[in-house]
mmCIF file of C-alpha atoms in Angstrom:
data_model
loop_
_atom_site.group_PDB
_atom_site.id
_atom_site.type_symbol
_atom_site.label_atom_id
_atom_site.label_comp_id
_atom_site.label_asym_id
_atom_site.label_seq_id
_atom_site.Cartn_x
_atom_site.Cartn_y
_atom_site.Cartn_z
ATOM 1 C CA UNK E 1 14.399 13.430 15.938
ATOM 2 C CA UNK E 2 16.761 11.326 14.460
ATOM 3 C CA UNK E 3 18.347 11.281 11.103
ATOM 4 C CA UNK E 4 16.952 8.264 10.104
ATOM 5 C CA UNK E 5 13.564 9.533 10.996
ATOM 6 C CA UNK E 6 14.096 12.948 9.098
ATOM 7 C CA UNK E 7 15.532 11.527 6.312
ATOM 8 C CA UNK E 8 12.211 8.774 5.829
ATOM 9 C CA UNK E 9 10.008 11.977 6.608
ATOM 10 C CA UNK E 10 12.181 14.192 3.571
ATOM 11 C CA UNK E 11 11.729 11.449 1.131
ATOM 12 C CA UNK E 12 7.960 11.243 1.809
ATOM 13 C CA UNK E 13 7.548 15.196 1.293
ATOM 14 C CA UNK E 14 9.225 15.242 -2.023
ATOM 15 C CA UNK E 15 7.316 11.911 -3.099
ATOM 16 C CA UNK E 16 3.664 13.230 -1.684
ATOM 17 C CA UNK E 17 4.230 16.837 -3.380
ATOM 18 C CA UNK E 18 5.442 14.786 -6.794
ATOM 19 C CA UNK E 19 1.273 12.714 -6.548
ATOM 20 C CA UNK E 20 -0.151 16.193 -6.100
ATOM 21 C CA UNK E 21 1.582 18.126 -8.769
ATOM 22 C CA UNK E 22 1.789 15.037 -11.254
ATOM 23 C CA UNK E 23 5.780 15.388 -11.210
ATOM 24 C CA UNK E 24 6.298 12.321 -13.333
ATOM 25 C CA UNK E 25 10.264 12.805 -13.662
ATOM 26 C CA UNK E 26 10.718 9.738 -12.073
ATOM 27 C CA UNK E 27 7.826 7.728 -14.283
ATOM 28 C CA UNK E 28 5.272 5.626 -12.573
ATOM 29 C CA UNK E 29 1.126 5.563 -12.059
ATOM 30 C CA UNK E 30 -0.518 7.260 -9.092
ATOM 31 C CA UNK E 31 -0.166 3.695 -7.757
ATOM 32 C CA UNK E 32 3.081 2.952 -8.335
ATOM 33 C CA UNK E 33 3.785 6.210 -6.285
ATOM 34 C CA UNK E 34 1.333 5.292 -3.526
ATOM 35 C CA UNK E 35 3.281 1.696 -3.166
ATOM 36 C CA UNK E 36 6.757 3.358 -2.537
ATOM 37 C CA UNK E 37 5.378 5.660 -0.026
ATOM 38 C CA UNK E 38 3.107 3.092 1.649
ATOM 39 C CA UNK E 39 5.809 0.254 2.038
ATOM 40 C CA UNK E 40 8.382 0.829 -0.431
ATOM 41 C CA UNK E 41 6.846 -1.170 -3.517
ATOM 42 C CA UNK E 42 7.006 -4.006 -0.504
ATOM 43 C CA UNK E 43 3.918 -6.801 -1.093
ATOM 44 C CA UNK E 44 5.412 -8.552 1.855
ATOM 45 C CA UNK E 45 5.067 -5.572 4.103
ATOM 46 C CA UNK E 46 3.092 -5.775 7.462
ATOM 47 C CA UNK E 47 3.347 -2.994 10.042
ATOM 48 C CA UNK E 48 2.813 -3.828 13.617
ATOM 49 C CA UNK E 49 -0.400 -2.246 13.396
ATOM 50 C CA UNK E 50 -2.092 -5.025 11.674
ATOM 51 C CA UNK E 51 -1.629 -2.798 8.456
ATOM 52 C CA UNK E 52 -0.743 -5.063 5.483
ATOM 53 C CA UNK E 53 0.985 -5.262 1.806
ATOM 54 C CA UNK E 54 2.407 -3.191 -0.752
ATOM 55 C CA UNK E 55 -0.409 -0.474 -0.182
ATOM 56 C CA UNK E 56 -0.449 -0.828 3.263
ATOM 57 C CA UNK E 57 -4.259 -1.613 3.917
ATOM 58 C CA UNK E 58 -6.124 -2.122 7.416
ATOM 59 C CA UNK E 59 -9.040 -4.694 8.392
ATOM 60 C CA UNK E 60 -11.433 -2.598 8.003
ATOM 61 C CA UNK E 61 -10.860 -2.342 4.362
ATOM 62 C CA UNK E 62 -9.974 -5.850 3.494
ATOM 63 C CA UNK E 63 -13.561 -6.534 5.744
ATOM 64 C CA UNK E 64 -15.337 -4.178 3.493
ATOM 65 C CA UNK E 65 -13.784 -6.013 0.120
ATOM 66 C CA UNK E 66 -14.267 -9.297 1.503
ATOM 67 C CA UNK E 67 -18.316 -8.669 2.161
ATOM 68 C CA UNK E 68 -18.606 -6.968 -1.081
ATOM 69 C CA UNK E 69 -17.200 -9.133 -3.026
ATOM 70 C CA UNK E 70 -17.361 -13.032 -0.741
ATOM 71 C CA UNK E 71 -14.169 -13.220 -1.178
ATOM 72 C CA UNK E 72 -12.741 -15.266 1.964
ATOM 73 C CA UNK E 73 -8.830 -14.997 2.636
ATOM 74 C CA UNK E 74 -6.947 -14.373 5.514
ATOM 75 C CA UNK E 75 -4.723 -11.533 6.228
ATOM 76 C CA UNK E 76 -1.863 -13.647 5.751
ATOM 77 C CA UNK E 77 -3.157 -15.014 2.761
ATOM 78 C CA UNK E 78 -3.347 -11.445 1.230
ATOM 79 C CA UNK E 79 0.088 -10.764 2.232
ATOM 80 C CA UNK E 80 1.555 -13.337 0.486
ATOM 81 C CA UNK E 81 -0.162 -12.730 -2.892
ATOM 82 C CA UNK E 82 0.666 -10.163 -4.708
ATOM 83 C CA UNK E 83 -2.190 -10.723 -7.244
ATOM 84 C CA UNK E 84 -4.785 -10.213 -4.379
ATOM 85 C CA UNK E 85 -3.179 -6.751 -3.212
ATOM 86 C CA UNK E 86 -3.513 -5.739 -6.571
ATOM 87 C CA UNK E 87 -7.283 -6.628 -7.005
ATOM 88 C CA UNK E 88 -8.360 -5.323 -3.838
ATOM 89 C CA UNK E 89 -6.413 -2.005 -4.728
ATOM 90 C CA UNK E 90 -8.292 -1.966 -8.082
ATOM 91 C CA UNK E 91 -11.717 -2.543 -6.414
#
């Protein structure tokens, strides 16, 4: 493996065990946690995957908010505003 790879891998241990054992030393929610290990506190982030935002979410659960709630957007829509991430997440 390579260092960059080990190094990204290091810094998601240490962040991971500091959500389970509420390690707040470095402040921040259980969400604000989740966003830097999802995509680096990154609304604008979009894996190749078709994964999307700042918490990193699929299709299948922007489908299930978008039935639930009528809500009609695209993907790239929800990319680009951060507001939406953050009311999905909340749902």
């Amino acid at each position: 493996m390579g260092l960059e790879i080990l190094d990204k891998m290091n810094k998601i241990a240490k962040a991971f065990g500091n959500i389970i054992h509420g390690d707040d030393t470095k402040g921040g929610t259980y969400k604000d946690k989740l966003a830097i290990l999802e995509s680096s506190n990154n609304y604008n982030e979009n894996s190749v995957s078709g994964i999307y935002g700042k918490y990193q979410f699929g299709n299948s659960r922007l489908d299930d908010y978008r039935k639930a709630t009528k809500d009609d957007f695209s993907n790239e829509k929800f990319l680009n505003d951060p507001q939406l991430q953050e009311t999905v997440m909340d749902w």
